[in-house]
mmCIF file of C-alpha atoms in Angstrom:
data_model
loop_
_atom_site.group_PDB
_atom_site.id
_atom_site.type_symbol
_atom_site.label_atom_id
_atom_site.label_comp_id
_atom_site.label_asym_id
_atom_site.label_seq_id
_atom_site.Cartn_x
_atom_site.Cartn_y
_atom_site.Cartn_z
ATOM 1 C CA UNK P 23 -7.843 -27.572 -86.223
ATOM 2 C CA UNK P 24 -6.063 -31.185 -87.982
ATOM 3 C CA UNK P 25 -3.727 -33.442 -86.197
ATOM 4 C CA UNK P 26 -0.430 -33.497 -88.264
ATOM 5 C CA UNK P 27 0.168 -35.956 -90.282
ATOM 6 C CA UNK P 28 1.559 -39.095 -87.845
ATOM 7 C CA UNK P 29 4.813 -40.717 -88.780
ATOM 8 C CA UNK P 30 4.312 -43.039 -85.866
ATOM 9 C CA UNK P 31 2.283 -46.060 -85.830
ATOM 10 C CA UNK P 32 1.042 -45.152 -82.323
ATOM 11 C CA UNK P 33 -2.790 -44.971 -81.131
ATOM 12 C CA UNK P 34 -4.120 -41.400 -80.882
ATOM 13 C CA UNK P 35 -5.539 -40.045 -78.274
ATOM 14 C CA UNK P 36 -8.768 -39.337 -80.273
ATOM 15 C CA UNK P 37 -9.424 -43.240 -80.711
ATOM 16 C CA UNK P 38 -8.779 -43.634 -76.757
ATOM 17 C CA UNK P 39 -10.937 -41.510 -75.954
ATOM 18 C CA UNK P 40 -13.944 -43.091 -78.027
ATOM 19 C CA UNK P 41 -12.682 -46.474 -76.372
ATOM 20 C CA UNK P 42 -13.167 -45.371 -73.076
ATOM 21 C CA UNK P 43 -16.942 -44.679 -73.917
ATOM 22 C CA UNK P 44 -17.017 -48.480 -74.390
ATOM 23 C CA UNK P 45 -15.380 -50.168 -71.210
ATOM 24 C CA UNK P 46 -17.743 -52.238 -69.264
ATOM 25 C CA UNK P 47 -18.963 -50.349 -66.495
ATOM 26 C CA UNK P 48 -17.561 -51.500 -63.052
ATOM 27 C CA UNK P 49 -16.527 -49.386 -60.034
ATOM 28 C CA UNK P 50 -12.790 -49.248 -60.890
ATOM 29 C CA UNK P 51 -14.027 -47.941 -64.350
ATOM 30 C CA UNK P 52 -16.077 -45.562 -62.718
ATOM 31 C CA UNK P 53 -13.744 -43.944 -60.638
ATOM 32 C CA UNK P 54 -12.354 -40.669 -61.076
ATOM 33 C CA UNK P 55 -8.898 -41.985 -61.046
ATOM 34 C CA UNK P 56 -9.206 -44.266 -63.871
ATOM 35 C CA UNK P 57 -9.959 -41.501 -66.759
ATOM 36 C CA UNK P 58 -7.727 -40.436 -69.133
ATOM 37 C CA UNK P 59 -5.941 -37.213 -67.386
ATOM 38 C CA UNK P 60 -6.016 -35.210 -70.611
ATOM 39 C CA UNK P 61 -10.154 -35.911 -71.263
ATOM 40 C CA UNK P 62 -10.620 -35.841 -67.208
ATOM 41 C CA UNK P 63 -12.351 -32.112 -66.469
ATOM 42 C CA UNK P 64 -12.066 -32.059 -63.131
ATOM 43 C CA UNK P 65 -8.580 -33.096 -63.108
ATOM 44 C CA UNK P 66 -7.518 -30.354 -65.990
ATOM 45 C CA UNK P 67 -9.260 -27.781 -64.029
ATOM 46 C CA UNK P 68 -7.396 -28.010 -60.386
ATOM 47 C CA UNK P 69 -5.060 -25.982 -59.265
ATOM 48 C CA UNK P 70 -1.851 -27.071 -60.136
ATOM 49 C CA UNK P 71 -2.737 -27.442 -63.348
ATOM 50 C CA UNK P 72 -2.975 -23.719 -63.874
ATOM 51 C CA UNK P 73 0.422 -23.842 -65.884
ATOM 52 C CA UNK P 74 -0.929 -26.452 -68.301
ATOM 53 C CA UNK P 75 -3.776 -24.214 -69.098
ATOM 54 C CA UNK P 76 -1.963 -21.079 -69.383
ATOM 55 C CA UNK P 77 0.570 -23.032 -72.043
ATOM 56 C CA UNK P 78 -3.213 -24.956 -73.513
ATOM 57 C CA UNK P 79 -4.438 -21.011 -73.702
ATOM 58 C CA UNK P 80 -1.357 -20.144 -75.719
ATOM 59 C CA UNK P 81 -1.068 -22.743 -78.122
ATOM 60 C CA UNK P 82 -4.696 -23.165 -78.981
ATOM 61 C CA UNK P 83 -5.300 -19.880 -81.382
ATOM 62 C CA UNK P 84 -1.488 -20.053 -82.167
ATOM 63 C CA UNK P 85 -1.935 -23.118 -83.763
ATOM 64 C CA UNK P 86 -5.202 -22.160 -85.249
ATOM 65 C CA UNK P 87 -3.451 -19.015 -86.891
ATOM 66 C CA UNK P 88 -1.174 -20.501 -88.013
ATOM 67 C CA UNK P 89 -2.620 -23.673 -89.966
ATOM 68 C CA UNK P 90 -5.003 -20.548 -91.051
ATOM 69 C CA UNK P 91 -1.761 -18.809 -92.455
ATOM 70 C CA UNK P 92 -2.400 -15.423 -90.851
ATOM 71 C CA UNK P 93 1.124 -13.483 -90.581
ATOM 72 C CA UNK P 94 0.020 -10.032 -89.436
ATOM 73 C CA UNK P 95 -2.293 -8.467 -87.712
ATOM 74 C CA UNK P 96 -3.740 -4.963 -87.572
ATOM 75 C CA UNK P 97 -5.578 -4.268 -83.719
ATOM 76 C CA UNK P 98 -8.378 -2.392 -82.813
ATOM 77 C CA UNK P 99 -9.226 -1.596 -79.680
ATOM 78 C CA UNK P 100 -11.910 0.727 -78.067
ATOM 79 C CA UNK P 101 -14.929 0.955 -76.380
ATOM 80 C CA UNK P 102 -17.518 -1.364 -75.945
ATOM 81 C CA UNK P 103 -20.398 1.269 -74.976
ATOM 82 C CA UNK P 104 -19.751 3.426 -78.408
ATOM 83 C CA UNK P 105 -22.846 2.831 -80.059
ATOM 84 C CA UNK P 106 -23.245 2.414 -84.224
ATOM 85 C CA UNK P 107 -24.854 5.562 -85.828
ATOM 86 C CA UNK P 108 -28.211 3.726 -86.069
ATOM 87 C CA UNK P 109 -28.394 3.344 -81.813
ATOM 88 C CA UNK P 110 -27.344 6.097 -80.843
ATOM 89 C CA UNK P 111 -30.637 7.379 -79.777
ATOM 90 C CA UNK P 112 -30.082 4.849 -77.381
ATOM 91 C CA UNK P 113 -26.895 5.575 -75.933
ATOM 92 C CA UNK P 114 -26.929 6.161 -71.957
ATOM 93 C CA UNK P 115 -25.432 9.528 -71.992
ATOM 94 C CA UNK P 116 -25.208 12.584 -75.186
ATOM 95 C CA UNK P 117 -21.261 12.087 -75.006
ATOM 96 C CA UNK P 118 -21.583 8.637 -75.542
ATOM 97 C CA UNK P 119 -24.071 9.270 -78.657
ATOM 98 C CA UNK P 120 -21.926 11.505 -80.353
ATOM 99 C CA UNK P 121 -19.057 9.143 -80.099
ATOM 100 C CA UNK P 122 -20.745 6.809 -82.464
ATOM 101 C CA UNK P 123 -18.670 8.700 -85.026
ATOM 102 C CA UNK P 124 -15.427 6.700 -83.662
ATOM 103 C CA UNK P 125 -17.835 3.329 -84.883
ATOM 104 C CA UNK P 126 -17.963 4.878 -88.383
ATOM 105 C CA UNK P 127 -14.383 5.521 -88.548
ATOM 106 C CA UNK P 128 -13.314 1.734 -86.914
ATOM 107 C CA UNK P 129 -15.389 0.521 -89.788
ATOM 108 C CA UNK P 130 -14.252 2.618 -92.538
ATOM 109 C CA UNK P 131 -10.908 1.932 -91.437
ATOM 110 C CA UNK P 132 -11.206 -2.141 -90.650
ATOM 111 C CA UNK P 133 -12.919 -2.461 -94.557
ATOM 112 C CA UNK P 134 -9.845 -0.553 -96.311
ATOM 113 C CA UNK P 135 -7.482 -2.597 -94.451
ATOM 114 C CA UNK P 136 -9.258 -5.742 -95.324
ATOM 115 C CA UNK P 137 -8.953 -4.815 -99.104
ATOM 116 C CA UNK P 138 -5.741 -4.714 -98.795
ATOM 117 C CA UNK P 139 -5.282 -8.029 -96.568
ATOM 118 C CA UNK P 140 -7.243 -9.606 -99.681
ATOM 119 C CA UNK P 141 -4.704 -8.883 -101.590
ATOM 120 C CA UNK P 142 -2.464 -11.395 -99.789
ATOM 121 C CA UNK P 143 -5.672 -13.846 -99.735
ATOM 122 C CA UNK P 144 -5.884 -12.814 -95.971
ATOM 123 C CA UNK P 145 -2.589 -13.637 -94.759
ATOM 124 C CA UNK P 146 -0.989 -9.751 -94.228
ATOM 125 C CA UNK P 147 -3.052 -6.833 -91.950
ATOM 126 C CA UNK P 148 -5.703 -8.867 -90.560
ATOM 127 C CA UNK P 149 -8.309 -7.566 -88.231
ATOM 128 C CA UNK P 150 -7.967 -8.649 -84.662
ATOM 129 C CA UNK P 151 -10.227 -6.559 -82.033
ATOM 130 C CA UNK P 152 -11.694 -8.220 -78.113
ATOM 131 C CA UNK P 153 -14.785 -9.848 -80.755
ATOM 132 C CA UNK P 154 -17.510 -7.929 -78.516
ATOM 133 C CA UNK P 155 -19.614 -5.144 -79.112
ATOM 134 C CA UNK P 156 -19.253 -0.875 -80.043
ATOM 135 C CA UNK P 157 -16.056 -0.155 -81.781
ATOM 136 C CA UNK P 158 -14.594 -4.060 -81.491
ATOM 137 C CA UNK P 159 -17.822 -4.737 -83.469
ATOM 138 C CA UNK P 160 -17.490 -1.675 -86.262
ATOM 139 C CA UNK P 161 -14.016 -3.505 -86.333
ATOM 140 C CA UNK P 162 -15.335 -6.945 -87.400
ATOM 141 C CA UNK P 163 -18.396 -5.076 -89.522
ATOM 142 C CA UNK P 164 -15.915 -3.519 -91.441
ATOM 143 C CA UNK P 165 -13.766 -6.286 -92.774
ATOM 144 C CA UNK P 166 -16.500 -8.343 -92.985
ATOM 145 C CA UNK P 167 -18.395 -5.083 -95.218
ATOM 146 C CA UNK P 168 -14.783 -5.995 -97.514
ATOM 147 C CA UNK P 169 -15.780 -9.806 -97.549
ATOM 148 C CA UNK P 170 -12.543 -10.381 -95.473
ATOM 149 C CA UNK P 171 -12.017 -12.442 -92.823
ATOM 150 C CA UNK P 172 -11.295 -10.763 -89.084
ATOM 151 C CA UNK P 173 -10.409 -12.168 -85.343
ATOM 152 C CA UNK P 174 -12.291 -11.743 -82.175
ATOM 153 C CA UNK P 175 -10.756 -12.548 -79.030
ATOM 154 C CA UNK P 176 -13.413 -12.769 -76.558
ATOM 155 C CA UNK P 177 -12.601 -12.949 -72.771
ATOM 156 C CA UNK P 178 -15.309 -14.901 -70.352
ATOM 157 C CA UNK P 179 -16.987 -12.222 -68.022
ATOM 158 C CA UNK P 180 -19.321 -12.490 -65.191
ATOM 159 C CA UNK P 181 -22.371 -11.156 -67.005
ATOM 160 C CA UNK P 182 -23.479 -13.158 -70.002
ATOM 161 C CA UNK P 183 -21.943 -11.865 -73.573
ATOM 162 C CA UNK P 184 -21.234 -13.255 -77.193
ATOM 163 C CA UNK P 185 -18.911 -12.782 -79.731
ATOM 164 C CA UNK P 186 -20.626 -10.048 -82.239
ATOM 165 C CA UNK P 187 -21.789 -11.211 -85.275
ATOM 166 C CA UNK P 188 -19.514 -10.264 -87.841
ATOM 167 C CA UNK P 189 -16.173 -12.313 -86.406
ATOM 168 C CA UNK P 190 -15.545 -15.055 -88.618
ATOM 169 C CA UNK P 191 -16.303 -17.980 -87.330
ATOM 170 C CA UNK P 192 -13.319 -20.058 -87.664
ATOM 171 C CA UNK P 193 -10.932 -16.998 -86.118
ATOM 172 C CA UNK P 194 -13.753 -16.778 -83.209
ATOM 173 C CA UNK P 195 -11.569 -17.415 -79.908
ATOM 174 C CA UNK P 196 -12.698 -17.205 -76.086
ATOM 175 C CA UNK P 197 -10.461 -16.735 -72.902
ATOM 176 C CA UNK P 198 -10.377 -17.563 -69.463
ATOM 177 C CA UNK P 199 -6.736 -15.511 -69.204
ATOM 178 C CA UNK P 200 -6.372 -12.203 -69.753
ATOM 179 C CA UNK P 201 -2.454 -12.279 -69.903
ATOM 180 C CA UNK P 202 -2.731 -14.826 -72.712
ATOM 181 C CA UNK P 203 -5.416 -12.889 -74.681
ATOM 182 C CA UNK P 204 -3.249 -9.722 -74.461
ATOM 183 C CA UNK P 205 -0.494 -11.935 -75.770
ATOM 184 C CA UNK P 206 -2.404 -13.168 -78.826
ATOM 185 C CA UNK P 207 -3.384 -9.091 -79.539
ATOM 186 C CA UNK P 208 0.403 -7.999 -80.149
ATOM 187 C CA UNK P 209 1.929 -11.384 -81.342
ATOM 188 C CA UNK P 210 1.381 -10.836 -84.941
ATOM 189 C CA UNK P 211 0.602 -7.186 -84.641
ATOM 190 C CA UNK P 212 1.923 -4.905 -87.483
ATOM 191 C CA UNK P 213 -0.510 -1.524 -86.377
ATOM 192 C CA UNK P 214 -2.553 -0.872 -82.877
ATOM 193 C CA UNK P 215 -5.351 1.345 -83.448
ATOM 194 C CA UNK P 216 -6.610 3.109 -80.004
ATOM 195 C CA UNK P 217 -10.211 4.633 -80.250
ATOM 196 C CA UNK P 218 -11.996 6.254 -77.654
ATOM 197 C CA UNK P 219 -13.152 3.981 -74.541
ATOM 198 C CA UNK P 220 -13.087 3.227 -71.276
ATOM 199 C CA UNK P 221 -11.137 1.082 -68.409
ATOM 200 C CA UNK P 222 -10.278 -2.049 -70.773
ATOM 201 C CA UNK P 223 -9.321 0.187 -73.336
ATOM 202 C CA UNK P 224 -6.614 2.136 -71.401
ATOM 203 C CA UNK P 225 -5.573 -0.667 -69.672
ATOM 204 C CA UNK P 226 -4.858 -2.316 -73.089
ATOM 205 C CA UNK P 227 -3.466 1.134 -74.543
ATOM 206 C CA UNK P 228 -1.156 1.519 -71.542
ATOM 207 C CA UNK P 229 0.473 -2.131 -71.457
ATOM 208 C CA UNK P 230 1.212 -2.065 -75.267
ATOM 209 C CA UNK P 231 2.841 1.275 -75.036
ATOM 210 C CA UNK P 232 4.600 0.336 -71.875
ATOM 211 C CA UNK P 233 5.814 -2.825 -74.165
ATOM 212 C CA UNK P 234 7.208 -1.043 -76.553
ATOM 213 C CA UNK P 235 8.607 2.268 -74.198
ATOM 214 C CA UNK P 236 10.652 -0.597 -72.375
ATOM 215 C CA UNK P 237 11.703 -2.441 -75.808
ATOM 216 C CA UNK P 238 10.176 -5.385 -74.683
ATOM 217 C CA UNK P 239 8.557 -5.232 -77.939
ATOM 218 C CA UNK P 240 9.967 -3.371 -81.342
ATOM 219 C CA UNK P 241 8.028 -0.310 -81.872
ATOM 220 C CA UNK P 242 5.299 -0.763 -84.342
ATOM 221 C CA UNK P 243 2.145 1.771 -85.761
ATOM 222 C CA UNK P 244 0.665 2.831 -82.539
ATOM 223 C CA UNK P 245 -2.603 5.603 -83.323
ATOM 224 C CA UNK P 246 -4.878 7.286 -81.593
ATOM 225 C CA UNK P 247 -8.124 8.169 -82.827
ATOM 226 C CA UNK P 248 -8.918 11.653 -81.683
ATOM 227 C CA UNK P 249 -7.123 14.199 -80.372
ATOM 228 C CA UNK P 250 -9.802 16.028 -78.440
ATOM 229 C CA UNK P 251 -10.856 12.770 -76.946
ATOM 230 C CA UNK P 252 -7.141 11.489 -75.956
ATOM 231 C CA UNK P 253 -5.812 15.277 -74.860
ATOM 232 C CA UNK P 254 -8.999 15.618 -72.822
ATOM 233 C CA UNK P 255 -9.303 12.249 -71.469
ATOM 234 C CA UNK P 256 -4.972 12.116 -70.589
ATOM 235 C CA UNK P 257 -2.448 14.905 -70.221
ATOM 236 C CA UNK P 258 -0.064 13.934 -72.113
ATOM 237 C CA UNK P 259 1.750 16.991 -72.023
ATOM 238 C CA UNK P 260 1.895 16.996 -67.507
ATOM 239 C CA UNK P 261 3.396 13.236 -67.587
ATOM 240 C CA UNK P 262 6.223 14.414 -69.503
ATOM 241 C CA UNK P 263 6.843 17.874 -67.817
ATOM 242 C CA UNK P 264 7.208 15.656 -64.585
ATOM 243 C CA UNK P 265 9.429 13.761 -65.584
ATOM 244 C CA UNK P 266 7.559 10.185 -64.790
ATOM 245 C CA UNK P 267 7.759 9.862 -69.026
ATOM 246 C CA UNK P 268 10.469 11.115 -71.320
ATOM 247 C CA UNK P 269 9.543 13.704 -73.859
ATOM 248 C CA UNK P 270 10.495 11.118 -76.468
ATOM 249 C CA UNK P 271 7.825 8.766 -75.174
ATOM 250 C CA UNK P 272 5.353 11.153 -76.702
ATOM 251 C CA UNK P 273 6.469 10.241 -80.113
ATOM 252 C CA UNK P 274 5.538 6.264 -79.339
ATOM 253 C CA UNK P 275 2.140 7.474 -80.600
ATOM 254 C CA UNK P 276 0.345 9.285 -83.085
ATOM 255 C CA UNK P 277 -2.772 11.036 -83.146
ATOM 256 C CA UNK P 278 -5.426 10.396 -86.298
ATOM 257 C CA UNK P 279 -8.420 11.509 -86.909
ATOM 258 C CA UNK P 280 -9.984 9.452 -90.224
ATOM 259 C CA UNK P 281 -8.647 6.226 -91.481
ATOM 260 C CA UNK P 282 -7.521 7.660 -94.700
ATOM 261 C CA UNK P 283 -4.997 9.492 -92.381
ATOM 262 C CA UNK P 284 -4.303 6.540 -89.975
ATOM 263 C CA UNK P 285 -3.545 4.411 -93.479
ATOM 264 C CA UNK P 286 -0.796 7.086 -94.103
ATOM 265 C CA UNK P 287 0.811 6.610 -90.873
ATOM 266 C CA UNK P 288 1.203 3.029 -91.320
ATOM 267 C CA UNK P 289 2.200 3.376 -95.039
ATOM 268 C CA UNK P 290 5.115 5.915 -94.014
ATOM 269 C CA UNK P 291 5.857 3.874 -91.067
ATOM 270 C CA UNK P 292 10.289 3.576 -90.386
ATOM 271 C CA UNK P 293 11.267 1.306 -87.618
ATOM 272 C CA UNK P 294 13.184 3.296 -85.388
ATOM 273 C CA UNK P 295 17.108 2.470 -85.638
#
């Protein structure tokens, strides 16, 4: 990320900072209160300064994006237990195994979108999945198989993780909010793609739908990967019959199977008036 160009003829704060490495070294220099606030960890890390880091969390990738000239987005989420064909054998349950289909398809799918956000020199329909592993990485594999560039958000967890290796580098991003990282998912996103997964999936399914079911954000693309996995797994059918969703919520969504079929979706795709 550059600076912009300065019409001021003001020090930056990059040069302060590499003059505070050469102050003499007295007590008053040493003390806590005498850094910089903006290069001073344990200062930018209290408490109060939660808001600052929050607004720090949004502008960061933002800003990033933007010098990079990405416009649109295409998500994928799903799980991150789904194994790739060639692991299944290794896969912790048979279900799980035979889900590795959903990686093939995330793939297939991410590379054919890719070829198309080439065709903008990456600034239309770029991948964005959570950058970890199963179907977020057959995401990332796949535009990366189209010699496209893709996004990985990555969260900080308890147990140690890395981004997988196919993000590209310079869209590589890591959170310590998950509010703000759900944020950068549907700010440029022109498609969500749901495949089968588990709690962080749903929980990222259910807060984009309930965006868009309350119009607090235009309805856009939203598919789901597998019937038999999303009619078994939800049913659909009982939340409307009871009345806690309307029967017209149903149509927020649309259930694919391939990504030939998904690509149709999106290519037929008319806002609603």
């Amino acid at each position: 990320m550059k600076d912009e160009p300065r019409s001021h003829p003001f020090r930056d704060s990059t040069e302060d900072i590499a003059a505070t490495k050469r102050i003499p070294d007295t007590p008053q220099t040493r003390a806590p209160a005498y850094r910089l606030a903006f290069a001073d960890r344990d200062f930018m890390t209290r408490e109060e300064l939660r808001p600052v880091r929050l607004q720090l969390e949004l502008l960061k990738p933002q800003m990033i994006m933007d010098e990079r000239g990405i416009e649109s987005t295409i998500v994928l989420f799903g799980g991150a237990r789904i194994p790739a064909p060639e692991h299944r054998d290794h896969a912790r349950t048979p279900m799980l195994a035979n889900l590795s289909r959903y990686y093939d398809e995330a793939r297939r799918f991410a590379r054919l979108m890719t070829e198309r956000s080439l065709e903008s020199y990456g600034r239309e329909n770029v991948i964005v999945t959570g950058g970890g592993p199963g179907v977020m990485e057959a995401g990332n594999r796949g535009a990366d198989d189209a010699g496209g560039q893709s996004i990985g958000l990555n969260i900080v967890l308890p147990h140690e993780q890395a981004p997988n290796a196919y993000v590209t580098p310079d869209l590589s991003f890591n959170f310590h909010y998950f509010a703000i990282r759900k944020m950068h998912f549907l700010m440029r996103a022109k498609a969500v793609c749901i495949f089968p997964g588990g709690f962080g999936t749903l929980d990222e399914m259910f807060e984009s739908l309930t965006l868009i079911q309350t119009r607090r954000m235009k309805a856009i693309p939203f598919l789901l990967f597998g019937r038999e996995w999303w009619e078994t797994v939800i049913n659909w059918g009982h939340l409307a019959e009871a009345g806690v969703i309307s029967p017209e919520d149903l149509k927020l969504f649309v259930m694919v199977e391939t990504a030939e079929e998904a690509i149709g979706v999106i290519d037929a795709w008319e806002e609603p008036c």
